[in-house]
PDB file of C-alpha atoms in Angstrom:
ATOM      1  CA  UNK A 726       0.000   0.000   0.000  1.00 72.00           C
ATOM      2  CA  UNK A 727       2.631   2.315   1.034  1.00 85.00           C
ATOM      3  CA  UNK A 728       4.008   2.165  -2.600  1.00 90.00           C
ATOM      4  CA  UNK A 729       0.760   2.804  -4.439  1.00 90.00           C
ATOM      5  CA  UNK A 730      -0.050   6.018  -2.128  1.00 94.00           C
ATOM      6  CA  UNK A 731       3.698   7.271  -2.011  1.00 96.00           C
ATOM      7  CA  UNK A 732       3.557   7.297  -6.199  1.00 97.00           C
ATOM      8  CA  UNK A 733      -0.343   8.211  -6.493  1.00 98.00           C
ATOM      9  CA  UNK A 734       0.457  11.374  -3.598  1.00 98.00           C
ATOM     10  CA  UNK A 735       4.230  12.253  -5.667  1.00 98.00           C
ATOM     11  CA  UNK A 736       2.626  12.788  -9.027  1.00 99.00           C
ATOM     12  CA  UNK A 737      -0.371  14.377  -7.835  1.00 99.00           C
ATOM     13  CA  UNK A 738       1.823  17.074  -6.123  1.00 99.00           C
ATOM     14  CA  UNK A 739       4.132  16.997  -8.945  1.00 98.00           C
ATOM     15  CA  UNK A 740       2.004  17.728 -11.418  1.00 98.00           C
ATOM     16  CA  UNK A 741       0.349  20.173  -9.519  1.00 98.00           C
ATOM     17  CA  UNK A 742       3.685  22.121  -8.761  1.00 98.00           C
ATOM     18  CA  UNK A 743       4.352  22.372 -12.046  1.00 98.00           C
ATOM     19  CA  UNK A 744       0.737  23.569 -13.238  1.00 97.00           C
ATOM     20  CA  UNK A 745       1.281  26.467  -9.940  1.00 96.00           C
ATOM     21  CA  UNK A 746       4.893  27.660 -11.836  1.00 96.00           C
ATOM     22  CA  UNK A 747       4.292  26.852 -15.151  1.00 95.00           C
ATOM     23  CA  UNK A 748       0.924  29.180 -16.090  1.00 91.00           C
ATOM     24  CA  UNK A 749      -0.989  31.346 -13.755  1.00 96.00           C
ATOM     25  CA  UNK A 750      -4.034  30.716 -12.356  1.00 96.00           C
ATOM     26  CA  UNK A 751      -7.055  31.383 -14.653  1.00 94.00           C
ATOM     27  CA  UNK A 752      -5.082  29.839 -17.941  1.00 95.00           C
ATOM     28  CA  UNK A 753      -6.250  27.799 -20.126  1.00 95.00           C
ATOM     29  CA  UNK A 754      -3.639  25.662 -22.930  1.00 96.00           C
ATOM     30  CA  UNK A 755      -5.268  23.671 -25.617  1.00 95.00           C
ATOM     31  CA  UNK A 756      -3.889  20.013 -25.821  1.00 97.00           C
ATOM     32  CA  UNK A 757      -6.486  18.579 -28.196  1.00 96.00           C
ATOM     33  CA  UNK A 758      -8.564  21.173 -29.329  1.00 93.00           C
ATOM     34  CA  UNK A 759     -12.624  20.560 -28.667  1.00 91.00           C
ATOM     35  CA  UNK A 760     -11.602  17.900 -25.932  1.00 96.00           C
ATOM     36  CA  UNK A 761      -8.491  18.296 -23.880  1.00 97.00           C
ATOM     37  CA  UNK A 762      -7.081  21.384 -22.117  1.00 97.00           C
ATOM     38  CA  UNK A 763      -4.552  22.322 -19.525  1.00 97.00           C
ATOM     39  CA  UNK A 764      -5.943  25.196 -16.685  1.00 97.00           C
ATOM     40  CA  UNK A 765      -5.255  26.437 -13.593  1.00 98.00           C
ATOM     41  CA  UNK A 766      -8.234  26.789 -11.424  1.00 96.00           C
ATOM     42  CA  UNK A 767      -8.523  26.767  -7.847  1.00 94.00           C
ATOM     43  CA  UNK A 768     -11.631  24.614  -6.474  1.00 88.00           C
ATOM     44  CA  UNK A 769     -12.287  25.334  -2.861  1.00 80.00           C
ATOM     45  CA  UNK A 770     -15.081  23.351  -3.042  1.00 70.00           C
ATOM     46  CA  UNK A 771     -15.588  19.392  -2.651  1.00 67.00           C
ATOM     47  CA  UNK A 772     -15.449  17.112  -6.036  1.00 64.00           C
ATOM     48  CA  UNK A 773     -16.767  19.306  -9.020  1.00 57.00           C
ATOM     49  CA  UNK A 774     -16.474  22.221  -6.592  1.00 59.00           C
ATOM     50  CA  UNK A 775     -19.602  20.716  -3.991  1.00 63.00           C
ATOM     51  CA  UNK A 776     -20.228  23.245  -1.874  1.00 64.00           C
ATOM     52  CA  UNK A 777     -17.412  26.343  -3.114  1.00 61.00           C
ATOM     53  CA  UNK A 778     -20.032  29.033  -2.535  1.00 65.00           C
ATOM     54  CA  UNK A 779     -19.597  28.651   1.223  1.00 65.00           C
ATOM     55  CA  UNK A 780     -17.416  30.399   3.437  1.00 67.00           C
ATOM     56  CA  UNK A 781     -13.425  29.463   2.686  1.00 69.00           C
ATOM     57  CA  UNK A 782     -12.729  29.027   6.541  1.00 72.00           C
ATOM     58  CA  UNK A 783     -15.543  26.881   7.150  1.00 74.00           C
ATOM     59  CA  UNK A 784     -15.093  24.721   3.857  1.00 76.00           C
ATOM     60  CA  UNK A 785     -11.323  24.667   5.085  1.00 77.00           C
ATOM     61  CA  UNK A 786     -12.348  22.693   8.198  1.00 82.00           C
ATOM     62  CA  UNK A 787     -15.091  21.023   6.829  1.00 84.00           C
ATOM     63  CA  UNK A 788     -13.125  19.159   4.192  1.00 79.00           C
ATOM     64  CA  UNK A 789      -9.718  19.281   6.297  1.00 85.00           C
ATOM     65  CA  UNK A 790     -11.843  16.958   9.069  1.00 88.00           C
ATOM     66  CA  UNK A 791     -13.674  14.530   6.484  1.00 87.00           C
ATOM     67  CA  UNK A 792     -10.060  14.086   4.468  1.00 87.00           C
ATOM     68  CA  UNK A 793      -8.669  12.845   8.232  1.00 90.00           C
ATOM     69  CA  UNK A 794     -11.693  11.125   8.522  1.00 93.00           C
ATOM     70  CA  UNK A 795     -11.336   9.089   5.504  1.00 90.00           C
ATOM     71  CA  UNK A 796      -7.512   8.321   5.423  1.00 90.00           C
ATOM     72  CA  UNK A 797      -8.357   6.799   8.978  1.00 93.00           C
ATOM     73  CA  UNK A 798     -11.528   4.777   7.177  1.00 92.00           C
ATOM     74  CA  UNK A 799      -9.237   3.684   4.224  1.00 90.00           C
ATOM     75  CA  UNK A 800      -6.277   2.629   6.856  1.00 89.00           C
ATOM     76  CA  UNK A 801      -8.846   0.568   8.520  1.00 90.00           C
ATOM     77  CA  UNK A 802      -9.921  -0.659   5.226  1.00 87.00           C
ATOM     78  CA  UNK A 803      -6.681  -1.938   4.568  1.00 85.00           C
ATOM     79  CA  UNK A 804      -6.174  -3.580   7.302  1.00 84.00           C
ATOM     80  CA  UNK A 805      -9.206  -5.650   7.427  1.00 83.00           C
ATOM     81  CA  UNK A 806      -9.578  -6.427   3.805  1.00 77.00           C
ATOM     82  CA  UNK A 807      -6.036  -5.512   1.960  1.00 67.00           C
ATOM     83  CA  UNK A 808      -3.923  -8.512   3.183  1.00 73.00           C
ATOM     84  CA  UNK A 809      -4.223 -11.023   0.510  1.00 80.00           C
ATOM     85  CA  UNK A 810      -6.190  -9.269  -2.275  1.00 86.00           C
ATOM     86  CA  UNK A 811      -3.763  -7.451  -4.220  1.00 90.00           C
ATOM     87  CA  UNK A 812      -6.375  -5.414  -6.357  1.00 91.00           C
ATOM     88  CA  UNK A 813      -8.657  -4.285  -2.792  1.00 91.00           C
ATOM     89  CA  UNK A 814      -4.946  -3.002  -1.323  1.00 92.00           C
ATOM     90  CA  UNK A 815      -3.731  -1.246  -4.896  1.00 94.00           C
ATOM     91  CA  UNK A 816      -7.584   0.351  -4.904  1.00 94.00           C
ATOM     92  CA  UNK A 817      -7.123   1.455  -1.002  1.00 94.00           C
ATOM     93  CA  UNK A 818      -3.509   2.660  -1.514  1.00 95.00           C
ATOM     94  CA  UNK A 819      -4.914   4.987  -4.743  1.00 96.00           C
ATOM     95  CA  UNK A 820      -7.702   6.432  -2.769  1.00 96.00           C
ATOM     96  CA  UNK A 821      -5.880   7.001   0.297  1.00 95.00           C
ATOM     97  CA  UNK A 822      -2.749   8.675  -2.198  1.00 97.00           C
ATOM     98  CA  UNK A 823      -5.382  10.767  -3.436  1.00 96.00           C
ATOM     99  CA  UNK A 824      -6.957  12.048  -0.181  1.00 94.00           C
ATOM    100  CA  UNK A 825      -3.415  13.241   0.588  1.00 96.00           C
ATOM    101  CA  UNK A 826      -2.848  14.824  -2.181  1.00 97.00           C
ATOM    102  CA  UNK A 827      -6.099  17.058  -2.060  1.00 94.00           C
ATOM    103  CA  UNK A 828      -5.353  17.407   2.127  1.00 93.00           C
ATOM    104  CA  UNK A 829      -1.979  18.486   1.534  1.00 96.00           C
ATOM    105  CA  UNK A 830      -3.648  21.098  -1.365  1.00 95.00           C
ATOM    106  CA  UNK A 831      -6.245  21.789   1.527  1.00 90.00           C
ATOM    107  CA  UNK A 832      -3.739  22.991   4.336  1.00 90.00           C
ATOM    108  CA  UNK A 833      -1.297  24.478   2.035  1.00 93.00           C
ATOM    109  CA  UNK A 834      -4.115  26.715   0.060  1.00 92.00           C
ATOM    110  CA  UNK A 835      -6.992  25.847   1.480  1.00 88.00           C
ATOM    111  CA  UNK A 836      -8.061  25.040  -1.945  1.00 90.00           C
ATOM    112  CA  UNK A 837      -7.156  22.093  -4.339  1.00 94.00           C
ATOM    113  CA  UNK A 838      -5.744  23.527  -7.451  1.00 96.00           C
ATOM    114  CA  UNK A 839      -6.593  21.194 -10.639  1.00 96.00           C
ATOM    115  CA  UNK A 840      -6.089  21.370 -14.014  1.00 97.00           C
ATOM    116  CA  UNK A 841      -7.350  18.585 -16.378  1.00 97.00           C
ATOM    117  CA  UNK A 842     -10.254  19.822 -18.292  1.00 97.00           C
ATOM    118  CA  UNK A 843     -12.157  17.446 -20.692  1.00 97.00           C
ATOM    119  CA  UNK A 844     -15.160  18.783 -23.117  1.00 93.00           C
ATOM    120  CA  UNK A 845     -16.991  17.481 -26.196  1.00 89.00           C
ATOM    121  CA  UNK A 846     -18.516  20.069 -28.272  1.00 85.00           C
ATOM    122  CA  UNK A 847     -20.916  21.637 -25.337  1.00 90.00           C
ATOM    123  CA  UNK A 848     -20.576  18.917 -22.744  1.00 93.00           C
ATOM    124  CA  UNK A 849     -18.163  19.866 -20.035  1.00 92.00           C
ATOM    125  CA  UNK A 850     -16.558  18.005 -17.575  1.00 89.00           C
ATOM    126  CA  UNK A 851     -15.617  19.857 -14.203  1.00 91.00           C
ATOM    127  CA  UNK A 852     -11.706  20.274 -14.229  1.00 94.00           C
ATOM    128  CA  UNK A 853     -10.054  17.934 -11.963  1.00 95.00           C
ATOM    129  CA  UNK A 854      -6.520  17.142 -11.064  1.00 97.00           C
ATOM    130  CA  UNK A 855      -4.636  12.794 -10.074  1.00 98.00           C
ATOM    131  CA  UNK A 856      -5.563  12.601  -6.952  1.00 97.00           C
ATOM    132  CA  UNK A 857      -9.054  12.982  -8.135  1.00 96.00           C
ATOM    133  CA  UNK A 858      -8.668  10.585 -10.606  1.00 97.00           C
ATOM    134  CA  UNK A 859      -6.744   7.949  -8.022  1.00 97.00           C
ATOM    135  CA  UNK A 860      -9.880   8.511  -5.882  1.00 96.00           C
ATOM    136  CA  UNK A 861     -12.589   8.003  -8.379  1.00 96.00           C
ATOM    137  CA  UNK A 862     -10.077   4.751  -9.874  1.00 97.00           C
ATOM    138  CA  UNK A 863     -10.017   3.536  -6.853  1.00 97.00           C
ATOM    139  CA  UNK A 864     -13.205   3.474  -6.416  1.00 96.00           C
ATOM    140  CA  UNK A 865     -14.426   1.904  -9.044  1.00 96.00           C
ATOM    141  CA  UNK A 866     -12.064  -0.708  -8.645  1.00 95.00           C
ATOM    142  CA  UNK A 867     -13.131  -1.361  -4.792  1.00 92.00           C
ATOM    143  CA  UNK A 868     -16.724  -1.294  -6.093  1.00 93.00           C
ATOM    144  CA  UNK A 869     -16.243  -4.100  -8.335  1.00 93.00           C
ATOM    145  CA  UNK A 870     -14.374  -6.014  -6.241  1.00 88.00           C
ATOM    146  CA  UNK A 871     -17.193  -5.693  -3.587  1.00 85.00           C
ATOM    147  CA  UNK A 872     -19.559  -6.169  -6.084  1.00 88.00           C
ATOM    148  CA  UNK A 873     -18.190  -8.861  -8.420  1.00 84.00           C
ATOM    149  CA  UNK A 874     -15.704 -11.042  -5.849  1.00 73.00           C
ATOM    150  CA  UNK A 875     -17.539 -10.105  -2.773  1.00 65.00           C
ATOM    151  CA  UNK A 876     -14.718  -9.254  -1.193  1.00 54.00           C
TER     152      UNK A 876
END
Protein backbone atom coordinates (compact mmCIF):
# COMPACT_ATOMS: atom_id res chain seq x y z
CA UNK A 1 0.00 0.00 0.00
CA UNK A 2 2.63 2.32 1.03
CA UNK A 3 4.01 2.17 -2.60
CA UNK A 4 0.76 2.80 -4.44
CA UNK A 5 -0.05 6.02 -2.13
CA UNK A 6 3.70 7.27 -2.01
CA UNK A 7 3.56 7.30 -6.20
CA UNK A 8 -0.34 8.21 -6.49
CA UNK A 9 0.46 11.37 -3.60
CA UNK A 10 4.23 12.25 -5.67
CA UNK A 11 2.63 12.79 -9.03
CA UNK A 12 -0.37 14.38 -7.84
CA UNK A 13 1.82 17.07 -6.12
CA UNK A 14 4.13 17.00 -8.94
CA UNK A 15 2.00 17.73 -11.42
CA UNK A 16 0.35 20.17 -9.52
CA UNK A 17 3.69 22.12 -8.76
CA UNK A 18 4.35 22.37 -12.05
CA UNK A 19 0.74 23.57 -13.24
CA UNK A 20 1.28 26.47 -9.94
CA UNK A 21 4.89 27.66 -11.84
CA UNK A 22 4.29 26.85 -15.15
CA UNK A 23 0.92 29.18 -16.09
CA UNK A 24 -0.99 31.35 -13.75
CA UNK A 25 -4.03 30.72 -12.36
CA UNK A 26 -7.05 31.38 -14.65
CA UNK A 27 -5.08 29.84 -17.94
CA UNK A 28 -6.25 27.80 -20.13
CA UNK A 29 -3.64 25.66 -22.93
CA UNK A 30 -5.27 23.67 -25.62
CA UNK A 31 -3.89 20.01 -25.82
CA UNK A 32 -6.49 18.58 -28.20
CA UNK A 33 -8.56 21.17 -29.33
CA UNK A 34 -12.62 20.56 -28.67
CA UNK A 35 -11.60 17.90 -25.93
CA UNK A 36 -8.49 18.30 -23.88
CA UNK A 37 -7.08 21.38 -22.12
CA UNK A 38 -4.55 22.32 -19.53
CA UNK A 39 -5.94 25.20 -16.68
CA UNK A 40 -5.25 26.44 -13.59
CA UNK A 41 -8.23 26.79 -11.42
CA UNK A 42 -8.52 26.77 -7.85
CA UNK A 43 -11.63 24.61 -6.47
CA UNK A 44 -12.29 25.33 -2.86
CA UNK A 45 -15.08 23.35 -3.04
CA UNK A 46 -15.59 19.39 -2.65
CA UNK A 47 -15.45 17.11 -6.04
CA UNK A 48 -16.77 19.31 -9.02
CA UNK A 49 -16.47 22.22 -6.59
CA UNK A 50 -19.60 20.72 -3.99
CA UNK A 51 -20.23 23.24 -1.87
CA UNK A 52 -17.41 26.34 -3.11
CA UNK A 53 -20.03 29.03 -2.54
CA UNK A 54 -19.60 28.65 1.22
CA UNK A 55 -17.42 30.40 3.44
CA UNK A 56 -13.42 29.46 2.69
CA UNK A 57 -12.73 29.03 6.54
CA UNK A 58 -15.54 26.88 7.15
CA UNK A 59 -15.09 24.72 3.86
CA UNK A 60 -11.32 24.67 5.08
CA UNK A 61 -12.35 22.69 8.20
CA UNK A 62 -15.09 21.02 6.83
CA UNK A 63 -13.13 19.16 4.19
CA UNK A 64 -9.72 19.28 6.30
CA UNK A 65 -11.84 16.96 9.07
CA UNK A 66 -13.67 14.53 6.48
CA UNK A 67 -10.06 14.09 4.47
CA UNK A 68 -8.67 12.85 8.23
CA UNK A 69 -11.69 11.13 8.52
CA UNK A 70 -11.34 9.09 5.50
CA UNK A 71 -7.51 8.32 5.42
CA UNK A 72 -8.36 6.80 8.98
CA UNK A 73 -11.53 4.78 7.18
CA UNK A 74 -9.24 3.68 4.22
CA UNK A 75 -6.28 2.63 6.86
CA UNK A 76 -8.85 0.57 8.52
CA UNK A 77 -9.92 -0.66 5.23
CA UNK A 78 -6.68 -1.94 4.57
CA UNK A 79 -6.17 -3.58 7.30
CA UNK A 80 -9.21 -5.65 7.43
CA UNK A 81 -9.58 -6.43 3.81
CA UNK A 82 -6.04 -5.51 1.96
CA UNK A 83 -3.92 -8.51 3.18
CA UNK A 84 -4.22 -11.02 0.51
CA UNK A 85 -6.19 -9.27 -2.27
CA UNK A 86 -3.76 -7.45 -4.22
CA UNK A 87 -6.38 -5.41 -6.36
CA UNK A 88 -8.66 -4.28 -2.79
CA UNK A 89 -4.95 -3.00 -1.32
CA UNK A 90 -3.73 -1.25 -4.90
CA UNK A 91 -7.58 0.35 -4.90
CA UNK A 92 -7.12 1.46 -1.00
CA UNK A 93 -3.51 2.66 -1.51
CA UNK A 94 -4.91 4.99 -4.74
CA UNK A 95 -7.70 6.43 -2.77
CA UNK A 96 -5.88 7.00 0.30
CA UNK A 97 -2.75 8.67 -2.20
CA UNK A 98 -5.38 10.77 -3.44
CA UNK A 99 -6.96 12.05 -0.18
CA UNK A 100 -3.42 13.24 0.59
CA UNK A 101 -2.85 14.82 -2.18
CA UNK A 102 -6.10 17.06 -2.06
CA UNK A 103 -5.35 17.41 2.13
CA UNK A 104 -1.98 18.49 1.53
CA UNK A 105 -3.65 21.10 -1.36
CA UNK A 106 -6.24 21.79 1.53
CA UNK A 107 -3.74 22.99 4.34
CA UNK A 108 -1.30 24.48 2.03
CA UNK A 109 -4.12 26.72 0.06
CA UNK A 110 -6.99 25.85 1.48
CA UNK A 111 -8.06 25.04 -1.94
CA UNK A 112 -7.16 22.09 -4.34
CA UNK A 113 -5.74 23.53 -7.45
CA UNK A 114 -6.59 21.19 -10.64
CA UNK A 115 -6.09 21.37 -14.01
CA UNK A 116 -7.35 18.58 -16.38
CA UNK A 117 -10.25 19.82 -18.29
CA UNK A 118 -12.16 17.45 -20.69
CA UNK A 119 -15.16 18.78 -23.12
CA UNK A 120 -16.99 17.48 -26.20
CA UNK A 121 -18.52 20.07 -28.27
CA UNK A 122 -20.92 21.64 -25.34
CA UNK A 123 -20.58 18.92 -22.74
CA UNK A 124 -18.16 19.87 -20.04
CA UNK A 125 -16.56 18.00 -17.57
CA UNK A 126 -15.62 19.86 -14.20
CA UNK A 127 -11.71 20.27 -14.23
CA UNK A 128 -10.05 17.93 -11.96
CA UNK A 129 -6.52 17.14 -11.06
CA UNK A 130 -4.64 12.79 -10.07
CA UNK A 131 -5.56 12.60 -6.95
CA UNK A 132 -9.05 12.98 -8.13
CA UNK A 133 -8.67 10.59 -10.61
CA UNK A 134 -6.74 7.95 -8.02
CA UNK A 135 -9.88 8.51 -5.88
CA UNK A 136 -12.59 8.00 -8.38
CA UNK A 137 -10.08 4.75 -9.87
CA UNK A 138 -10.02 3.54 -6.85
CA UNK A 139 -13.21 3.47 -6.42
CA UNK A 140 -14.43 1.90 -9.04
CA UNK A 141 -12.06 -0.71 -8.64
CA UNK A 142 -13.13 -1.36 -4.79
CA UNK A 143 -16.72 -1.29 -6.09
CA UNK A 144 -16.24 -4.10 -8.33
CA UNK A 145 -14.37 -6.01 -6.24
CA UNK A 146 -17.19 -5.69 -3.59
CA UNK A 147 -19.56 -6.17 -6.08
CA UNK A 148 -18.19 -8.86 -8.42
CA UNK A 149 -15.70 -11.04 -5.85
CA UNK A 150 -17.54 -10.11 -2.77
CA UNK A 151 -14.72 -9.25 -1.19
Amino acid sequence: MIFFAGATLLVDQLTKVIVEHTFPEGEVRNVIPGFFSLVHVRNRGGAFGFLSGLNKDHLTLFFLGISVLALCVIFYLFKRMGAGKPWVAAALAMIFGGASGNLIDRLRFREVIDFLDFHVGPLHWPAFNVADSAISIGTVILLYHLVMKKI
